[in-house]
Short mmCIF file of C-alpha atoms in Angstrom, two decimals:
data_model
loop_
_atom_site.label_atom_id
_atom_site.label_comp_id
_atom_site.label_asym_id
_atom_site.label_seq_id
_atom_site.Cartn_x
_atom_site.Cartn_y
_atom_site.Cartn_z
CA UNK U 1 -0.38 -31.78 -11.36
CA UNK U 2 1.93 -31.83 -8.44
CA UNK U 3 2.91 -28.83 -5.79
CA UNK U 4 6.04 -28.63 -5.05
CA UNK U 5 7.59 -26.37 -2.33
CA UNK U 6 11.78 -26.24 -2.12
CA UNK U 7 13.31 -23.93 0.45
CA UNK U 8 15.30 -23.18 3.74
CA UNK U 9 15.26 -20.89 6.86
CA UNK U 10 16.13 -19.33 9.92
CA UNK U 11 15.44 -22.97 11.76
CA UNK U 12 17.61 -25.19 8.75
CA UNK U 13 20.41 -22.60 7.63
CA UNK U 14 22.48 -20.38 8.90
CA UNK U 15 22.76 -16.87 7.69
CA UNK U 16 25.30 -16.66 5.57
CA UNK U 17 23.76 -19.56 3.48
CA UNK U 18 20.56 -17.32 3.87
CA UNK U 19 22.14 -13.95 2.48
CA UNK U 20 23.58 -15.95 -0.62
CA UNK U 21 20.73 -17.73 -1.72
CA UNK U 22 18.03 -14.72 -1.62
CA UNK U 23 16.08 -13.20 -4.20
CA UNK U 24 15.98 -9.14 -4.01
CA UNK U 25 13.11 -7.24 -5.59
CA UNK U 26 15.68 -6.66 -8.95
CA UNK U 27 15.78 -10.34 -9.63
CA UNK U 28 12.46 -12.04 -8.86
CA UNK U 29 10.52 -11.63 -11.96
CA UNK U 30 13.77 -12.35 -13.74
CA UNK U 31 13.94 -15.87 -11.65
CA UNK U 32 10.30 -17.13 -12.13
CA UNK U 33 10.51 -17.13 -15.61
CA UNK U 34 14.17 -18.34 -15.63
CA UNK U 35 11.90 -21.37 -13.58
CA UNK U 36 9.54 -22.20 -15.72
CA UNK U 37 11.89 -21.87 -18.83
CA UNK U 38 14.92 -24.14 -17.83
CA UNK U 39 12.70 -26.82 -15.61
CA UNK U 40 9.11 -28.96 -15.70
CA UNK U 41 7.41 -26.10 -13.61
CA UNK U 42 4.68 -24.62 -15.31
CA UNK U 43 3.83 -22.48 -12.61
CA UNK U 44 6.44 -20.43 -10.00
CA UNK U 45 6.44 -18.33 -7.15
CA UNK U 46 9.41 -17.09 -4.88
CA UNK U 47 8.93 -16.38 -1.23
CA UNK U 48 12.43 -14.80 -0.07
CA UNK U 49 12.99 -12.69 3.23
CA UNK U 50 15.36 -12.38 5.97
CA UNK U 51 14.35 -15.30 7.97
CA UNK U 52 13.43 -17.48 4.35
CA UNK U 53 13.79 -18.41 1.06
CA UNK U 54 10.81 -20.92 -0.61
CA UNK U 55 10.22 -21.60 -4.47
CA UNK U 56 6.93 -22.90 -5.07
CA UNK U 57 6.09 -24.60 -8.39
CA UNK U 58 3.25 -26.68 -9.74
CA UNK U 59 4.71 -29.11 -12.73
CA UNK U 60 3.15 -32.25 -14.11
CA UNK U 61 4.63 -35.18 -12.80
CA UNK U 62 7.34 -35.86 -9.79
CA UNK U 63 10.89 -35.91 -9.03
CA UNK U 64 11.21 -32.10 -9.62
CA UNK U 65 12.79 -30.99 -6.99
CA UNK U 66 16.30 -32.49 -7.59
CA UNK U 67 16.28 -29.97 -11.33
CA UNK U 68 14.80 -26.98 -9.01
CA UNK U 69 18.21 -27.56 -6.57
CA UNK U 70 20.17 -27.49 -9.49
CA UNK U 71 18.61 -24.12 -10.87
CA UNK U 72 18.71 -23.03 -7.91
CA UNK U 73 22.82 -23.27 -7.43
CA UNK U 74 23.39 -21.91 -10.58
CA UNK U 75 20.91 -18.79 -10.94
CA UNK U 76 23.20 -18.41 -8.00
CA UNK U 77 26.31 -19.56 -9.07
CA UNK U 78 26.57 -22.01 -5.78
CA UNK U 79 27.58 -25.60 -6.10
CA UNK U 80 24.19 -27.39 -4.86
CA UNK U 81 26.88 -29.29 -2.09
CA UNK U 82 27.53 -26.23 -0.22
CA UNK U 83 23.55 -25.23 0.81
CA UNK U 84 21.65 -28.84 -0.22
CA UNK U 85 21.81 -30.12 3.85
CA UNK U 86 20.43 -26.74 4.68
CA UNK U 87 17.41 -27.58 2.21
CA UNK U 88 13.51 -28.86 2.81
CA UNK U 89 10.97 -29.90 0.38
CA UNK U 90 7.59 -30.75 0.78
CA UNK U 91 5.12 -31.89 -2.11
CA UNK U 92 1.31 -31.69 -2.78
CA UNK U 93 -0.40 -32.22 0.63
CA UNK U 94 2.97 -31.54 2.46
CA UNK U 95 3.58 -28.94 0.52
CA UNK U 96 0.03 -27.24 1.08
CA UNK U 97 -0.15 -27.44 4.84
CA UNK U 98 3.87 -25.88 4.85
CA UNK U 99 2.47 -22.79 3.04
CA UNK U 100 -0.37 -22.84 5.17
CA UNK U 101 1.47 -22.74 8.63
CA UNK U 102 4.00 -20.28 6.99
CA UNK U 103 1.53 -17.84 6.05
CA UNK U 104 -0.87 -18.29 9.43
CA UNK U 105 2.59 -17.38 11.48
CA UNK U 106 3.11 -21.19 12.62
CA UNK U 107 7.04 -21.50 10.93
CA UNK U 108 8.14 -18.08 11.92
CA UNK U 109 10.98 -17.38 14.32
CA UNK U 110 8.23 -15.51 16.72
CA UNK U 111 5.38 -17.27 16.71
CA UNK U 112 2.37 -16.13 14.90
CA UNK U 113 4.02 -12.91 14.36
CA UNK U 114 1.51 -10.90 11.32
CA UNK U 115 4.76 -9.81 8.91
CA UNK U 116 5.30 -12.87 7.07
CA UNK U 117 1.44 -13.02 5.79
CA UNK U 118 2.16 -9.34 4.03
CA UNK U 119 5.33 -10.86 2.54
CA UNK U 120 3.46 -13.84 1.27
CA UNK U 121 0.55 -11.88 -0.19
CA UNK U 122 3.49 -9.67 -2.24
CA UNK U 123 5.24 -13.08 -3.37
CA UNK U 124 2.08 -13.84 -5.03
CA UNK U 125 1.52 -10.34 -6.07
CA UNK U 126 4.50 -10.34 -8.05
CA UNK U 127 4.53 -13.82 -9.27
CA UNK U 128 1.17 -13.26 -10.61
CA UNK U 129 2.38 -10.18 -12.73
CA UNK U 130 5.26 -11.93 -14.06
CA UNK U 131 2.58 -14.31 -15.57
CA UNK U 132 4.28 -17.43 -12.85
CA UNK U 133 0.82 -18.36 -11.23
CA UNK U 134 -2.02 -20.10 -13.02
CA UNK U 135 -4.76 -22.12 -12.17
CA UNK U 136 -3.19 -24.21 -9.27
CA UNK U 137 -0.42 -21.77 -7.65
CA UNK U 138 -3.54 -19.09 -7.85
CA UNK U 139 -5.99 -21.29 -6.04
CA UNK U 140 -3.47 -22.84 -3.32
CA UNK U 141 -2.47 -18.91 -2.37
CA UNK U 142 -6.05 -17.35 -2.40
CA UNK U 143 -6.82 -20.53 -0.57
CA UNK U 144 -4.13 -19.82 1.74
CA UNK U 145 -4.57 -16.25 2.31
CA UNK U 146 -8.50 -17.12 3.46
CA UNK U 147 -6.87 -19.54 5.88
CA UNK U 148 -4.54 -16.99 7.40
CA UNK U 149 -7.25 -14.56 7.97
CA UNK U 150 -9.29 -17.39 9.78
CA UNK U 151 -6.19 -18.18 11.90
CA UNK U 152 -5.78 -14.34 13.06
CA UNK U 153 -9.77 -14.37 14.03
CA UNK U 154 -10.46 -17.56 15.65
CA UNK U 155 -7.58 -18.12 17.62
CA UNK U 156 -5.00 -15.83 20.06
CA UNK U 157 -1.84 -16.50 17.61
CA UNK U 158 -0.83 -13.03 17.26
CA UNK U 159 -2.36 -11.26 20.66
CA UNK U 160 -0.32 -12.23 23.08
CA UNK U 161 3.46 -10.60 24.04
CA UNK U 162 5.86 -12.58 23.04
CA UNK U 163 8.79 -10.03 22.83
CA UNK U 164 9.84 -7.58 25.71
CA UNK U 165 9.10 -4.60 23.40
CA UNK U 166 5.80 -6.08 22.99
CA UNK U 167 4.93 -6.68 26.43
CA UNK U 168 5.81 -2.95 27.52
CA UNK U 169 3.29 -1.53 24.80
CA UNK U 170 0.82 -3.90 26.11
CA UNK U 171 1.20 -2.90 29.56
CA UNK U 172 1.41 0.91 28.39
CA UNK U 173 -1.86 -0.39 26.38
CA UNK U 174 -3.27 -1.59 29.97
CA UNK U 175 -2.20 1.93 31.95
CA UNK U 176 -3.12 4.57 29.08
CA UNK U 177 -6.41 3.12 27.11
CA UNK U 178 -6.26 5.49 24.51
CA UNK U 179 -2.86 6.12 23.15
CA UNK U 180 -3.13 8.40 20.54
CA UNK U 181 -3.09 11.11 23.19
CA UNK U 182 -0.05 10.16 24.86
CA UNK U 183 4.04 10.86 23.96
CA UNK U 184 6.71 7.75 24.05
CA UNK U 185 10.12 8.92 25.08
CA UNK U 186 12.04 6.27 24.06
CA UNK U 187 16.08 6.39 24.90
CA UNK U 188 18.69 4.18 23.05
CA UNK U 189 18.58 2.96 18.98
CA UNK U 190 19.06 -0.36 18.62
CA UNK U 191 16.87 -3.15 17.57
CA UNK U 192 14.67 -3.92 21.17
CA UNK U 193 13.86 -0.03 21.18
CA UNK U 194 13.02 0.16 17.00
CA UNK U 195 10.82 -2.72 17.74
CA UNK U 196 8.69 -1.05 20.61
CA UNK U 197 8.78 1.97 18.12
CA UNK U 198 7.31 -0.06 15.64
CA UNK U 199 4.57 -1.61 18.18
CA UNK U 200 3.64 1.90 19.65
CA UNK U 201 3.13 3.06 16.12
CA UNK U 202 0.80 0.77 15.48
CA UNK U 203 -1.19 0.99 18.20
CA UNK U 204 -1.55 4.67 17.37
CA UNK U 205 0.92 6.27 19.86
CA UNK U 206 0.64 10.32 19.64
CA UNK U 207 4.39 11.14 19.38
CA UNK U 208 7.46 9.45 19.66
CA UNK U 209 11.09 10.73 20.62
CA UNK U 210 14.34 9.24 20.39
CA UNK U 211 17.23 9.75 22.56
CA UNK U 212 20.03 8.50 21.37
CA UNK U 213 24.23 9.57 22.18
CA UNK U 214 24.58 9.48 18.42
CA UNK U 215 21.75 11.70 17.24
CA UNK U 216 22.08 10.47 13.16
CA UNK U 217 21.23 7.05 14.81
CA UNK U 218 18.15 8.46 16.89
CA UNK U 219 16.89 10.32 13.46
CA UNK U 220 17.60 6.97 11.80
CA UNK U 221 14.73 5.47 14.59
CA UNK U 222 12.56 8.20 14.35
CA UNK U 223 11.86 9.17 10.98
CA UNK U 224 10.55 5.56 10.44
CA UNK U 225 7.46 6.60 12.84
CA UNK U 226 6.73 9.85 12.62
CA UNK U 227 8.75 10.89 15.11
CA UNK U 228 12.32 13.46 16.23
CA UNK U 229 15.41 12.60 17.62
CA UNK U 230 17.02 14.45 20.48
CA UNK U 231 20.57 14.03 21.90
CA UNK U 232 20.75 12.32 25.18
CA UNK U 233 22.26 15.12 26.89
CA UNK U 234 18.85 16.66 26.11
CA UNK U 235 16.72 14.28 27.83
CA UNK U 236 16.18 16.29 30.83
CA UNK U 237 14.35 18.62 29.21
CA UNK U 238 12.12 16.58 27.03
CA UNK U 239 11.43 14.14 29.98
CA UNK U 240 8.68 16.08 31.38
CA UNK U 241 6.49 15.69 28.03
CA UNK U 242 6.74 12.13 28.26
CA UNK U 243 3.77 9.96 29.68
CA UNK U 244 5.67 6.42 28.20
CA UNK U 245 9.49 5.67 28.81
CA UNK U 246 11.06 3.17 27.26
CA UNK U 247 15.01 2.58 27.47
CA UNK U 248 17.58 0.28 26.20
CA UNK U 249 21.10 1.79 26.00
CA UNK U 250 24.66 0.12 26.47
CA UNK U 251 25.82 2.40 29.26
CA UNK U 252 27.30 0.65 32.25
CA UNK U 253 25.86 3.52 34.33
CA UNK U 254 22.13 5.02 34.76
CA UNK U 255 21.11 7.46 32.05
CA UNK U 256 18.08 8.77 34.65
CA UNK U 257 18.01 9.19 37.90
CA UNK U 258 15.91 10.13 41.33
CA UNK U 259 16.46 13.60 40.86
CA UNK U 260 16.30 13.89 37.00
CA UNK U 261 13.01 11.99 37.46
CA UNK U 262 11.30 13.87 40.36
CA UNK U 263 11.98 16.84 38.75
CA UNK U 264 9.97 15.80 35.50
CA UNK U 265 6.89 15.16 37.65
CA UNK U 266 7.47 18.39 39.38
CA UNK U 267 6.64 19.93 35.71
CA UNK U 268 4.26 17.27 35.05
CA UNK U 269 2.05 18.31 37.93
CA UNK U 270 2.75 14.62 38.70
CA UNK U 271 0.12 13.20 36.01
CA UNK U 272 1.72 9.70 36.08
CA UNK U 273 4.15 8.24 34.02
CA UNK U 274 4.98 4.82 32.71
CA UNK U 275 8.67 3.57 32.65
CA UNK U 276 10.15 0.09 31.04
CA UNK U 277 14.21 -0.13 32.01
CA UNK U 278 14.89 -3.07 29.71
CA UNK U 279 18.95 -2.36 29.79
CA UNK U 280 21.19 -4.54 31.96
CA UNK U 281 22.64 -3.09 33.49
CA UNK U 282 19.75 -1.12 34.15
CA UNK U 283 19.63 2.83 32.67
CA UNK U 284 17.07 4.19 35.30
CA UNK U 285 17.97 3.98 38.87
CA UNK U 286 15.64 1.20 40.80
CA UNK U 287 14.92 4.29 43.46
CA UNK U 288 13.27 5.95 40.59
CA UNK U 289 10.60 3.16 41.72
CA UNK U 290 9.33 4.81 44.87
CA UNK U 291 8.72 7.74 43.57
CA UNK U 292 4.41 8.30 43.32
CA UNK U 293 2.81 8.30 39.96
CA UNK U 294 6.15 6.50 38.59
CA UNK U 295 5.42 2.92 37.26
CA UNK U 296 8.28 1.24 36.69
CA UNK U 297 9.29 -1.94 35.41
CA UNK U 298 12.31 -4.17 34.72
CA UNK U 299 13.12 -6.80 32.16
CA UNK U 300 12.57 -9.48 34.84
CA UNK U 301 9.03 -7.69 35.25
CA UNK U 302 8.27 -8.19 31.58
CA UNK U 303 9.78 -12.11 31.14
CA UNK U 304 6.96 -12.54 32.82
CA UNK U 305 4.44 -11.71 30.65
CA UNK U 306 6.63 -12.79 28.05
CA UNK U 307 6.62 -16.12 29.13
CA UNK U 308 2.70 -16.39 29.57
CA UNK U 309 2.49 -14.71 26.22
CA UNK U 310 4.24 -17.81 24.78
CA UNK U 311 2.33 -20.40 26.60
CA UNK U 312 -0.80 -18.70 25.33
CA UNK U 313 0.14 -18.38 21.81
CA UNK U 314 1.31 -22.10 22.00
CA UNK U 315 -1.73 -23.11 22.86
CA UNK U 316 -3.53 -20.78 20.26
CA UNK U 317 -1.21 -23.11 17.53
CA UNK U 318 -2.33 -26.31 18.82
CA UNK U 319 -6.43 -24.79 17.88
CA UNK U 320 -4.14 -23.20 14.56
CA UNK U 321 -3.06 -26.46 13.40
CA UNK U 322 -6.80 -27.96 13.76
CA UNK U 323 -7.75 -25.44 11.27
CA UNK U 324 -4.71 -25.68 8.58
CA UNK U 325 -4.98 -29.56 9.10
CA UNK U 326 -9.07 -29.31 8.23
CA UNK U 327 -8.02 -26.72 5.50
CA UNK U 328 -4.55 -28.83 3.36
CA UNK U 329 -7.47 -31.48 3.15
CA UNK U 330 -10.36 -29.47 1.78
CA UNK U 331 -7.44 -28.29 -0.98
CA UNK U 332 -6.40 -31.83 -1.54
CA UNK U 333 -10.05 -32.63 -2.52
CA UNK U 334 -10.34 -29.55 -4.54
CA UNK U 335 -6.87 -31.19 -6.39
CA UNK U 336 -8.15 -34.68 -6.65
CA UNK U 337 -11.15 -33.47 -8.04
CA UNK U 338 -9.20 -31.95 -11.51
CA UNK U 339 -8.39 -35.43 -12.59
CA UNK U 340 -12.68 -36.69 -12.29
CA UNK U 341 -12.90 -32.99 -14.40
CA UNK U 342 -10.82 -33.90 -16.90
CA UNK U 343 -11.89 -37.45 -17.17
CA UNK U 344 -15.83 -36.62 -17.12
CA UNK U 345 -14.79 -34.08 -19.73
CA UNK U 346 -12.80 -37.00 -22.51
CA UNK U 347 -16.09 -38.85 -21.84
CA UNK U 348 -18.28 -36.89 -22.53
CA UNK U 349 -16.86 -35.34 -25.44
CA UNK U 350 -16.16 -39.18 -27.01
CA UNK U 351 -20.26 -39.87 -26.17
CA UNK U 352 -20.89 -36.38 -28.09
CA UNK U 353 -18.12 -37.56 -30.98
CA UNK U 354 -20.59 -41.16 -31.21
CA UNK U 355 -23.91 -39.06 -30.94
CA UNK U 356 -22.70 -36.98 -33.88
CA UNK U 357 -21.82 -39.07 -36.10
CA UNK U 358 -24.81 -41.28 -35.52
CA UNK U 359 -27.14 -38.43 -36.07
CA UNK U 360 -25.30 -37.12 -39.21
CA UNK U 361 -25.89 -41.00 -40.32
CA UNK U 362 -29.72 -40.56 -39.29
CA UNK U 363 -29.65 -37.73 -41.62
CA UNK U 364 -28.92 -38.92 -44.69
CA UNK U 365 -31.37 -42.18 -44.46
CA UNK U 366 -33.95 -39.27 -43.58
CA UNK U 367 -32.92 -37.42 -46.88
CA UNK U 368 -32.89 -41.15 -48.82
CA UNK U 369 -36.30 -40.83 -47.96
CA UNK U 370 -36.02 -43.77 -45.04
CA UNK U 371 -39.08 -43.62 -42.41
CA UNK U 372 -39.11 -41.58 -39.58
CA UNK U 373 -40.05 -43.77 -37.18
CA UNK U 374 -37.39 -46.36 -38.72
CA UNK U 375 -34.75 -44.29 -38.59
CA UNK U 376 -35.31 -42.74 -34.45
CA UNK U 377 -35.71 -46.40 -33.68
CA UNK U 378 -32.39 -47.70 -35.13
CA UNK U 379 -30.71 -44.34 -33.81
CA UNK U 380 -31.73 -45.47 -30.46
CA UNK U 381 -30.57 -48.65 -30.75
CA UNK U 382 -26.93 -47.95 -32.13
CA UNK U 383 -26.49 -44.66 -29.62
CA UNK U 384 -27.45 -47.71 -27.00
CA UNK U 385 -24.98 -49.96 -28.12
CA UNK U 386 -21.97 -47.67 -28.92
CA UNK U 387 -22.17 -45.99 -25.56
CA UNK U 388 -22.38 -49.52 -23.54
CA UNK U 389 -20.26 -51.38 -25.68
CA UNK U 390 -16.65 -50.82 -23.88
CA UNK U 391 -18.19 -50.85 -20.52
CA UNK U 392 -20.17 -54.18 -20.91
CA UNK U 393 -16.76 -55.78 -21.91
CA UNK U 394 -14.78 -54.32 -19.23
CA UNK U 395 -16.96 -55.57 -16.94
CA UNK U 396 -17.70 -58.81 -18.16
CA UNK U 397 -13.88 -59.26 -18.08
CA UNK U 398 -13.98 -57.98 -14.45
CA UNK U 399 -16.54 -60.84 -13.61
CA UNK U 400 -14.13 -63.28 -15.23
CA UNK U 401 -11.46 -62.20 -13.33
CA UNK U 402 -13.05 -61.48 -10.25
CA UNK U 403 -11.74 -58.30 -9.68
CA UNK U 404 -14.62 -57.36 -7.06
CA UNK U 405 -13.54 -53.73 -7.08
CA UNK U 406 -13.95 -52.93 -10.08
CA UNK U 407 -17.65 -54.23 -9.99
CA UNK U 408 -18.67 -52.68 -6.92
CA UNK U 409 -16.75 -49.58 -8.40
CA UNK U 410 -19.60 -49.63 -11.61
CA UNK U 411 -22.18 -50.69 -9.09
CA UNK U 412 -22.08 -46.84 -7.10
CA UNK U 413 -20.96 -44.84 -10.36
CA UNK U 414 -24.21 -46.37 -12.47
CA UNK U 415 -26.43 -46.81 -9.25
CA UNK U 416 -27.46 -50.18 -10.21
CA UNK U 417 -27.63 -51.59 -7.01
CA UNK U 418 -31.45 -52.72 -5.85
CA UNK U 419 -32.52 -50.91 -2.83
CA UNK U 420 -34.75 -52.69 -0.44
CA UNK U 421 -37.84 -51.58 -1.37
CA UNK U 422 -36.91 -52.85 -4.52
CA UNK U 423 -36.86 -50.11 -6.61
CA UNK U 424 -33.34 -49.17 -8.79
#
């Protein structure tokens, strides 16, 4: 049985090849068993985000990736020329480790971000209700999913900032230990402030607001956490409840300044408050940084810890790569090992197909009234002789031919070599 992975993604295509060959929720169940109808897979699964696309199959035999190109142009109705430079394919232990880094956060456009291993677990999710995964697609993901998990808990992968968003929350982390009692003020709606939304919100962040100029687009933030959307001619009066400011606005001039500030900590009774200006130009004025119990940083601040957020998760993929490495072998032995299963099965059901019919032979001498003891003796003897018969003349031939390998091959899988004390 071979593995076969066929794909392409944010590193090997750009996004407009991306956007026309991915699978949405309507069509997946409708594709894996469009792939296992019209090509050699027996077995399918589609990966397909923003960032990727991946088919993974499991088919007897090789060469099955030039038919799974060709499906894959026309479930699409693409000419395989126009996206087949963009494409990668990996098979059986290739294939294995791919899924392996993919799912551990290794291929990912921000390294060993935790998204893509929830993505993977609802590929197989809904490949497996579609009836797409059997006995080798099933193992290599449940395999894979263990692997993950041991990624994310013996190395740093995914706890370091790599992102700006993500290094304010982790300094707002370092300042406020307990966040669930604390309020995010976060001004501007586009995608550096939804993504400190999203961090804050998972590290348990009390309440969030969003000031936006548009307000639909500061509800369209909000409601995704929990939290309200003000106007930013309101901000003023909702500064003073906020112990965590984050901004990021397009405005060529400072949404906050001194006064605006100082008067906020006036109401505050000056209980400090932590400020991230990641706009350039910059929304808060840098005076706003002398004021006491005002912590405030810059996006130079933050590259940073940005920067030793990414040496430290690089290093945490070196240790990563040890494991998956250890891991696409211990699968690879788990795969070899279905061919001795199937083989020790055909022998032993052709021994029980000679024991059978040797007995049934026994039988009727017994009920001819033959001897016992004749008749155990002489079922011995032919049992003997029909289950050595093809491998004495193999070997023999073996010997003749001196094919060495073969001999020393029988010589471990009988254990007829003499040991030194003598004994067999």
């Amino acid at each position: 049985m071979t593995i076969l992975t066929l794909g392409l993604n944010h590193k090997t295509a750009p996004v407009d090849t991306r956007e026309r060959l991915t699978f949405g929720p309507d069509v997946i169940v409708g594709a894996l068993r469009s792939i296992t109808e019209q090509t050699p897979a027996d077995e399918a699964l589609i990966l397909s985000t923003c960032n990727r696309m991946e088919v993974y199959c499991a088919l007897d035999g090789s060469g099955g990736d030039a038919v799974l190109r060709n499906w894959l142009g026309e479930f699409h109705g693409l000419e395989p020329q126009l996206f087949a430079q963009h494409l990668y394919h990996y098979q059986d232990r290739d294939a294995v480790r791919h899924l392996l880094k993919v799912a551990s956060g290794l291929d990912s456009m921000v390294l060993g971000e935790p998204q893509i291993l929830g993505q993977v677990k609802q590929a197989f999710q809904t490949a497996n209700a579609a009836g797409g995964t059997g006995r080798m697609l099933g193992k290599l993901f449940q395999h894979t999913f263990s692997v993950a998990k041991q990624v994310r808990t013996d190395t740093a992968i995914g706890s370091s900032p790599v992102s700006v968003a993500f290094a304010a929350v982790s300094l707002a982390r370092q300042i406020f230990s307990d966040l669930s009692r604390q309020t995010a003020l976060l001004i501007g709606a586009g995608e550096t402030i939804e993504l400190a939304a999203r961090h804050l919100h998972q590290h348990g962040i009390g309440r969030i607001i969003v000031a936006n100029r548009t307000v639909e687009r500061a509800h369209g933030v909000a409601q995704q956490f929990d939290g309200y959307a003000i106007a930013l001619t309101e901000l003023s009066n909702h500064l003073p409840e906020a112990d965590i400011v984050v901004s990021s606005t397009a405005s060529p001039l400072p949404v906050l300044g001194k006064g605006t500030v100082e008067r906020a900590l006036k109401k505050r009774r000056h209980r400090p408050v932590f400020m991230v200006d990641i706009a350039v130009p910059r929304d808060i004025e840098p005076e706003v940084r002398e004021l006491r119990d005002v912590y405030l940083y810059t996006v130079d601040d933050l590259q940073g810890v940005v920067d030793q957020g990414m040496r430290s998760r690089q290093q945490a993929a070196e240790q990563a790569a040890e494991i998956i490495d250890l891991h696409t072998e211990e699968f690879m032995a788990w795969v070899r090992s279905l061919d001795a299963v199937s083989l020790i099965q055909d022998y032993r059901s052709r021994a029980q197909y000679t024991r059978d019919s040797l007995v049934e032979r026994a039988q009727r001498q017994l009920a001819a009234g033959k001897p016992p003891d004749e008749v155990v003796c002489q079922l011995a003897h032919l049992l003997t002789n029909k289950l050595l018969h093809n491998p004495s003349v193999r070997l023999r031939r073996a010997g003749r031919e001196g094919r060495n390998e073969l001999l020393e091959a029988a010589n471990e899988l009988f254990q007829l070599k003499i040991e030194n004390d003598g004994s067999r």
